[in-house]
Coordinates of N, CA and C in Angstrom, one line a residue:
M97 N 134.7 107.8 221.4 CA 134.3 109.1 220.8 C 134.1 109.0 219.3
S98 N 135.1 107.6 218.8 CA 134.6 107.0 217.1 C 132.9 107.1 217.2
R99 N 132.5 106.3 218.3 CA 131.9 105.7 217.6 C 130.5 107.6 218.4
R100 N 130.5 108.0 218.7 CA 129.3 109.6 218.7 C 129.4 109.9 217.5
V101 N 130.9 110.0 216.6 CA 131.4 110.8 215.3 C 130.7 110.5 214.2
T102 N 130.8 108.3 214.4 CA 129.7 107.8 213.6 C 128.3 107.9 213.5
V103 N 127.7 107.7 214.7 CA 126.2 108.4 215.1 C 125.9 110.0 214.4
L104 N 126.9 110.9 214.3 CA 126.3 112.2 214.0 C 126.6 112.0 212.5
V105 N 127.4 111.5 211.9 CA 128.0 110.6 210.1 C 126.5 111.2 209.7
L106 N 126.2 108.8 210.5 CA 125.0 108.7 209.6 C 123.8 110.1 210.8
L107 N 123.2 110.4 211.3 CA 122.1 111.3 211.6 C 122.3 112.2 210.2
A108 N 123.6 112.6 210.2 CA 123.8 113.9 209.5 C 123.3 113.4 208.0
L109 N 123.8 112.1 207.3 CA 123.7 111.7 206.2 C 122.0 111.1 205.9
G110 N 121.7 110.9 207.4 CA 120.6 110.3 206.9 C 119.1 111.7 207.0
G111 N 119.5 112.0 207.1 CA 118.7 113.6 207.2 C 119.0 114.6 206.3
L112 N 119.8 114.3 205.3 CA 120.4 114.8 204.2 C 119.6 114.0 202.7
L113 N 119.6 113.0 203.0 CA 119.3 111.6 202.3 C 117.6 111.7 202.4
M114 N 117.1 111.7 203.6 CA 116.1 111.8 203.3 C 114.7 113.6 202.8
A115 N 115.8 114.3 202.7 CA 115.5 115.4 203.0 C 115.3 115.8 201.0
N116 N 115.7 114.6 201.0 CA 116.0 114.8 198.6 C 114.7 115.2 198.6
P117 N 113.6 114.9 198.3 CA 112.7 115.7 197.9 C 112.7 117.4 197.8
L118 N 113.8 117.3 198.3 CA 113.8 119.6 199.0 C 114.6 119.7 198.3
Y119 N 115.1 118.8 197.6 CA 116.9 119.8 195.9 C 116.4 118.5 194.8
L120 N 116.2 117.3 194.8 CA 116.0 116.8 193.6 C 114.0 116.9 193.7
P121 N 114.2 117.0 192.1 CA 115.0 116.2 190.7 C 116.0 117.9 190.4
V122 N 116.6 117.2 190.2 CA 117.4 118.6 189.0 C 117.3 118.4 188.0
P123 N 116.7 119.4 187.4 CA 116.2 119.6 186.1 C 117.7 119.4 185.0
V124 N 117.7 119.1 184.1 CA 118.5 118.8 183.2 C 119.2 118.6 181.4
A125 N 116.7 119.3 181.5 CA 117.0 119.9 180.1 C 115.8 120.4 179.8
E126 N 115.5 120.9 179.0 CA 114.0 122.2 179.6 C 112.8 120.9 178.7
P127 N 111.8 121.4 179.7 CA 110.4 120.7 179.5 C 110.1 120.4 178.4
T128 N 109.2 119.8 177.3 CA 108.8 119.6 176.0 C 107.3 119.7 176.5
T129 N 106.7 120.4 175.1 CA 105.3 120.7 174.8 C 104.5 119.5 174.4
A130 N 103.4 119.0 174.9 CA 103.2 118.1 173.9 C 100.8 118.9 173.9
Y131 N 100.3 118.6 172.9 CA 99.1 118.9 173.3 C 98.2 118.1 172.6
A132 N 97.3 117.8 173.6 CA 96.6 117.3 174.0 C 95.3 117.3 173.3
H133 N 94.1 116.3 173.2 CA 93.0 116.7 172.7 C 92.0 115.5 172.6
A134 N 91.0 115.9 173.9 CA 90.5 114.8 174.4 C 88.8 114.4 173.8
V135 N 87.6 113.8 173.5 CA 86.8 113.8 173.4 C 85.8 113.1 173.7
Q136 N 84.3 113.1 174.7 CA 83.9 112.8 175.7 C 82.3 112.8 175.7
P137 N 81.6 112.2 175.9 CA 80.2 112.7 175.6 C 80.1 114.0 176.5
V138 N 78.8 115.0 176.7 CA 78.7 115.5 177.1 C 77.8 115.1 178.3
G139 N 78.5 115.5 179.4 CA 77.7 114.8 180.9 C 77.0 116.4 181.7
P140 N 76.8 115.4 182.6 CA 76.5 116.6 184.4 C 78.0 117.6 184.9
E141 N 79.0 116.5 184.4 CA 80.3 118.0 184.8 C 80.6 119.1 183.9
T142 N 79.7 118.4 182.6 CA 80.4 119.5 182.0 C 79.8 120.9 181.7
P143 N 81.4 122.3 181.9 CA 80.9 122.9 181.9 C 79.1 123.7 181.4
P144 N 78.8 124.5 181.8 CA 77.0 125.3 181.0 C 78.0 125.8 179.9
Y145 N 76.7 126.2 179.5 CA 76.9 126.6 178.1 C 75.3 126.7 177.4
D146 N 75.6 127.5 176.7 CA 74.2 128.0 175.6 C 74.7 127.4 174.4
E147 N 73.2 127.4 173.9 CA 73.2 126.0 172.2 C 73.6 126.8 171.4
A148 N 73.7 128.6 170.8 CA 74.9 129.2 171.1 C 76.3 128.5 170.7
D149 N 76.9 128.1 172.0 CA 78.0 127.1 171.8 C 78.2 126.5 171.2
V150 N 76.8 125.9 170.6 CA 77.4 124.4 169.8 C 77.4 125.0 168.8
R151 N 78.8 123.5 168.0 CA 79.3 123.5 167.0 C 79.0 123.0 166.5
D152 N 78.2 121.7 164.7 CA 77.8 121.1 164.4 C 79.5 121.1 163.7
R153 N 79.4 119.2 163.9 CA 81.2 118.6 163.5 C 81.5 118.7 162.0
D154 N 80.6 119.0 161.4 CA 80.5 119.6 159.8 C 80.9 121.2 159.6
D155 N 80.5 122.0 160.6 CA 81.4 123.5 160.9 C 82.7 123.3 160.8
L156 N 83.3 122.4 161.9 CA 84.5 122.8 162.1 C 85.9 122.5 160.7
D157 N 86.5 123.5 160.8 CA 87.3 123.6 159.4 C 87.8 121.7 160.2
A158 N 88.2 121.4 158.4 CA 88.6 120.9 158.2 C 90.4 120.4 159.4
D159 N 90.9 121.0 159.8 CA 92.0 120.0 160.4 C 91.2 119.3 161.9
A160 N 90.3 121.1 162.0 CA 89.8 120.6 163.3 C 88.8 119.3 163.8
R161 N 88.3 119.2 162.4 CA 86.9 117.9 161.6 C 88.2 116.7 162.5
D162 N 88.7 116.8 162.0 CA 90.0 115.2 161.6 C 90.2 115.0 163.0
A163 N 90.5 116.3 163.7 CA 91.2 115.9 165.6 C 90.2 116.0 166.0
F164 N 89.0 115.9 165.4 CA 87.9 115.2 166.2 C 87.6 114.3 166.4
D165 N 87.3 113.7 165.1 CA 87.1 112.1 164.3 C 89.0 111.5 164.7
R166 N 89.8 111.6 164.9 CA 90.5 111.1 165.4 C 90.6 110.8 167.4
A167 N 91.0 111.7 168.2 CA 90.0 112.0 169.7 C 88.8 110.9 169.4
R168 N 87.9 111.4 169.4 CA 86.5 110.4 169.3 C 86.7 108.4 169.2
E169 N 87.5 108.5 168.2 CA 87.7 107.7 167.5 C 88.7 106.2 168.3
S170 N 89.8 107.3 168.8 CA 90.8 106.4 169.6 C 89.8 105.8 171.0
P171 N 90.6 105.2 171.3 CA 90.1 104.3 172.4 C 90.1 104.8 173.8
D172 N 90.8 105.5 173.8 CA 91.5 106.5 174.5 C 90.2 107.3 175.3
G173 N 89.7 107.5 173.6 CA 89.0 109.4 173.9 C 89.5 110.0 173.2
G174 N 91.1 110.0 172.8 CA 91.7 111.2 172.7 C 93.4 110.8 172.5
F175 N 94.1 111.7 171.8 CA 95.3 111.7 172.0 C 96.3 112.8 172.1
T176 N 97.5 112.4 171.8 CA 98.5 113.2 172.3 C 99.1 113.1 170.9
V177 N 99.8 115.1 170.7 CA 101.5 115.0 169.8 C 102.0 115.6 170.3
E178 N 103.2 115.9 169.8 CA 104.3 117.0 170.6 C 104.6 117.4 169.0
D179 N 104.7 117.2 168.1 CA 105.5 118.2 166.9 C 104.4 119.9 167.0
P180 N 104.5 120.6 166.9 CA 103.8 121.8 167.0 C 102.9 121.6 165.2
D181 N 104.0 121.3 164.4 CA 103.5 121.3 163.2 C 101.7 120.3 163.1
E182 N 101.6 119.5 163.6 CA 101.1 118.3 163.8 C 99.8 118.8 164.3
R183 N 99.8 120.4 165.2 CA 98.4 120.9 166.0 C 97.6 121.2 164.9
A184 N 96.1 121.1 165.1 CA 94.9 121.5 164.0 C 94.9 123.4 164.4
G185 N 95.8 124.1 163.3 CA 96.2 124.9 163.2 C 94.5 125.7 163.7
S186 N 93.4 125.5 163.3 CA 92.4 126.7 163.9 C 91.7 126.3 165.3
L187 N 92.5 125.2 165.9 CA 92.3 125.6 167.6 C 93.2 125.8 168.2
S188 N 92.4 126.3 169.8 CA 93.4 126.6 170.3 C 94.0 125.6 171.2
Y189 N 95.4 126.1 171.9 CA 95.6 125.0 173.0 C 96.3 125.9 174.0
P190 N 95.3 126.5 174.9 CA 95.9 126.6 176.2 C 95.9 125.8 177.3
S191 N 97.0 126.1 178.2 CA 97.0 125.2 179.5 C 96.2 124.8 180.5
G192 N 95.2 126.1 180.7 CA 93.9 126.1 181.0 C 92.3 126.2 180.3
P193 N 91.7 125.2 179.6 CA 90.9 124.9 178.7 C 89.8 125.6 179.5
T194 N 88.7 126.5 178.6 CA 87.5 127.5 179.0 C 86.5 127.1 178.1
L195 N 85.5 126.7 178.0 CA 84.5 127.5 177.1 C 84.8 128.0 176.1
G196 N 85.3 127.7 175.1 CA 85.4 128.9 173.4 C 86.7 129.0 173.9
N197 N 87.9 128.4 174.5 CA 88.7 128.4 174.5 C 90.3 127.2 174.8
G198 N 90.0 126.2 174.3 CA 90.3 125.0 174.4 C 89.5 124.2 174.7
L199 N 87.9 124.1 174.8 CA 86.5 123.5 174.7 C 85.5 123.9 174.2
I200 N 85.2 123.1 173.6 CA 84.4 123.4 172.0 C 82.9 122.4 172.4
V201 N 82.2 122.4 172.5 CA 81.1 121.1 172.2 C 80.6 121.4 171.1
V202 N 80.3 119.9 170.7 CA 80.5 119.7 169.3 C 78.9 118.6 169.0
A203 N 78.2 119.0 167.8 CA 76.9 118.3 168.1 C 77.7 117.2 167.4
H204 N 77.6 116.2 166.8 CA 77.3 115.1 166.0 C 76.6 113.7 165.3
E205 N 75.9 113.7 164.8 CA 74.8 112.5 164.8 C 74.2 112.1 165.7
G206 N 73.5 113.2 165.9 CA 72.3 113.5 167.5 C 73.2 113.3 168.8
T207 N 74.9 113.2 169.0 CA 75.4 113.6 170.3 C 75.9 114.6 170.4
R208 N 76.3 115.0 171.2 CA 76.4 116.4 172.1 C 78.6 116.0 172.5
Y209 N 79.6 116.4 172.1 CA 80.5 115.9 172.4 C 81.7 117.4 173.2
E210 N 81.9 116.9 174.4 CA 83.0 118.1 175.0 C 84.2 117.9 174.0
F211 N 85.0 118.6 173.5 CA 86.4 118.8 172.5 C 86.8 119.5 173.0
W212 N 88.1 118.6 174.0 CA 89.1 119.6 174.4 C 91.0 119.8 174.0
T213 N 91.1 120.5 174.0 CA 92.1 121.0 173.6 C 92.9 121.5 174.2
R214 N 94.8 120.9 175.0 CA 95.1 121.9 175.8 C 97.0 121.4 175.4
S215 N 97.5 122.5 176.0 CA 99.1 122.3 176.4 C 99.6 121.8 177.4
V216 N 100.5 120.6 177.1 CA 100.7 120.4 178.8 C 101.9 120.1 178.4
E217 N 103.3 120.7 180.2 CA 104.4 120.4 180.2 C 105.2 118.9 180.5
R218 N 105.8 118.8 179.9 CA 105.9 117.6 179.8 C 107.6 117.2 180.7
E219 N 107.9 116.5 181.7 CA 109.6 116.6 181.9 C 110.1 115.4 181.3
P220 N 111.9 116.3 181.5 CA 112.3 115.5 180.3 C 112.6 114.0 181.0
G221 N 112.6 112.6 180.7 CA 113.3 112.2 181.2 C 113.9 111.5 182.7
A222 N 115.4 112.4 182.0 CA 116.0 112.6 183.3 C 115.9 113.3 185.0
V223 N 114.7 113.7 184.4 CA 113.8 114.2 185.3 C 112.5 113.5 185.9
V224 N 112.5 112.4 185.3 CA 111.6 111.7 185.8 C 111.9 110.1 186.0
L225 N 113.4 110.0 186.2 CA 113.9 108.7 186.2 C 114.4 108.9 188.0
Q226 N 114.6 110.4 188.3 CA 114.9 111.1 189.6 C 113.9 110.8 190.6
R227 N 112.8 110.9 190.0 CA 111.3 111.2 190.8 C 111.2 110.1 190.7
L228 N 111.1 109.2 189.8 CA 110.7 106.9 190.3 C 111.9 106.3 191.2
V229 N 113.4 106.8 190.6 CA 114.1 106.1 191.7 C 114.9 106.4 192.1
V230 N 116.0 107.9 191.9 CA 116.9 108.3 193.1 C 115.8 108.4 194.3
Q231 N 115.1 109.7 193.7 CA 114.4 109.9 195.4 C 113.6 109.0 196.4
P232 N 113.3 107.6 195.9 CA 112.8 106.9 196.6 C 114.5 106.1 197.0
V233 N 115.1 105.6 196.7 CA 116.0 105.0 197.0 C 117.1 106.2 198.2
G234 N 117.1 107.0 197.7 CA 118.0 107.9 198.8 C 117.2 108.5 200.1
F235 N 116.1 108.8 199.9 CA 114.9 108.2 201.0 C 114.8 107.1 201.8
L236 N 115.2 105.8 201.3 CA 114.9 104.8 202.2 C 116.8 104.5 202.5
A237 N 117.7 105.0 202.1 CA 118.7 105.1 201.9 C 119.1 106.5 203.7
G238 N 118.6 106.9 203.5 CA 118.9 107.9 204.9 C 118.2 107.4 205.7
F239 N 117.0 106.9 205.3 CA 116.1 105.8 206.4 C 116.9 104.7 207.5
L240 N 117.6 104.3 206.9 CA 118.8 103.0 207.1 C 119.8 103.7 207.0
S241 N 120.2 105.1 206.9 CA 121.0 106.0 208.0 C 120.6 105.7 209.8
V242 N 119.7 106.4 209.1 CA 118.8 107.3 210.9 C 119.0 106.2 211.6
V243 N 118.6 104.4 210.5 CA 118.3 103.6 211.9 C 119.0 102.8 212.2
A244 N 120.2 103.4 211.7 CA 121.9 102.5 211.8 C 122.5 103.4 212.7
A245 N 122.5 104.8 212.5 CA 123.0 105.7 214.2 C 122.6 104.9 215.3
V246 N 120.7 105.1 215.3 CA 120.2 104.4 216.4 C 120.8 103.6 217.1
A247 N 121.0 102.5 216.4 CA 121.4 101.1 217.1 C 122.6 101.6 216.8
V248 N 123.5 102.3 216.7 CA 125.3 102.5 217.4 C 125.0 103.1 218.3
G249 N 123.8 104.5 218.6 CA 124.1 104.7 219.4 C 123.2 104.0 220.8
V250 N 122.0 102.9 220.5 CA 122.2 102.5 221.8 C 122.5 101.1 222.1
R251 N 123.7 100.3 221.1 CA 124.9 99.6 221.2 C 125.4 100.3 222.4
D252 N 126.3 101.8 221.6 CA 126.9 102.7 223.0 C 126.7 102.5 224.1
R253 N 125.5 102.7 224.9 CA 124.8 102.8 225.9 C 125.2 101.4 226.9
D254 N 124.8 100.5 226.0 CA 125.4 99.1 226.6 C 126.6 99.1 226.9

């Protein structure tokens, strides 16, 4: 009888641990908002735009021009700030940019660029840790519990 209880406990524990993606991660703090800026040359995947939508770099407000230059000169093609005071006040930061609202086509030195700005919600570090460590370890421990239950069950039959 004790082996049956052991098998049932191991199966229940394994099932609970393997189902951890359903109840983890547990939010422990509010997400933070980051403000992303990205620049890339206009390409075939650029949303359709009219010539009237193209803005010259020199016609941008000073803060927008500085953000454009910083993103264009960045090795990654962009940068992110977390402090709302570091955003360019003349730019919009929607969560889903569209042409004219978070996406500007900018002409500079004969090249046209897509200049994207958007706000991004970032998860707290503890939530990221749960996703990267706790969930996989919990799932693996649950899987091993189920394997142990099967092993005990098979051993009980012999």
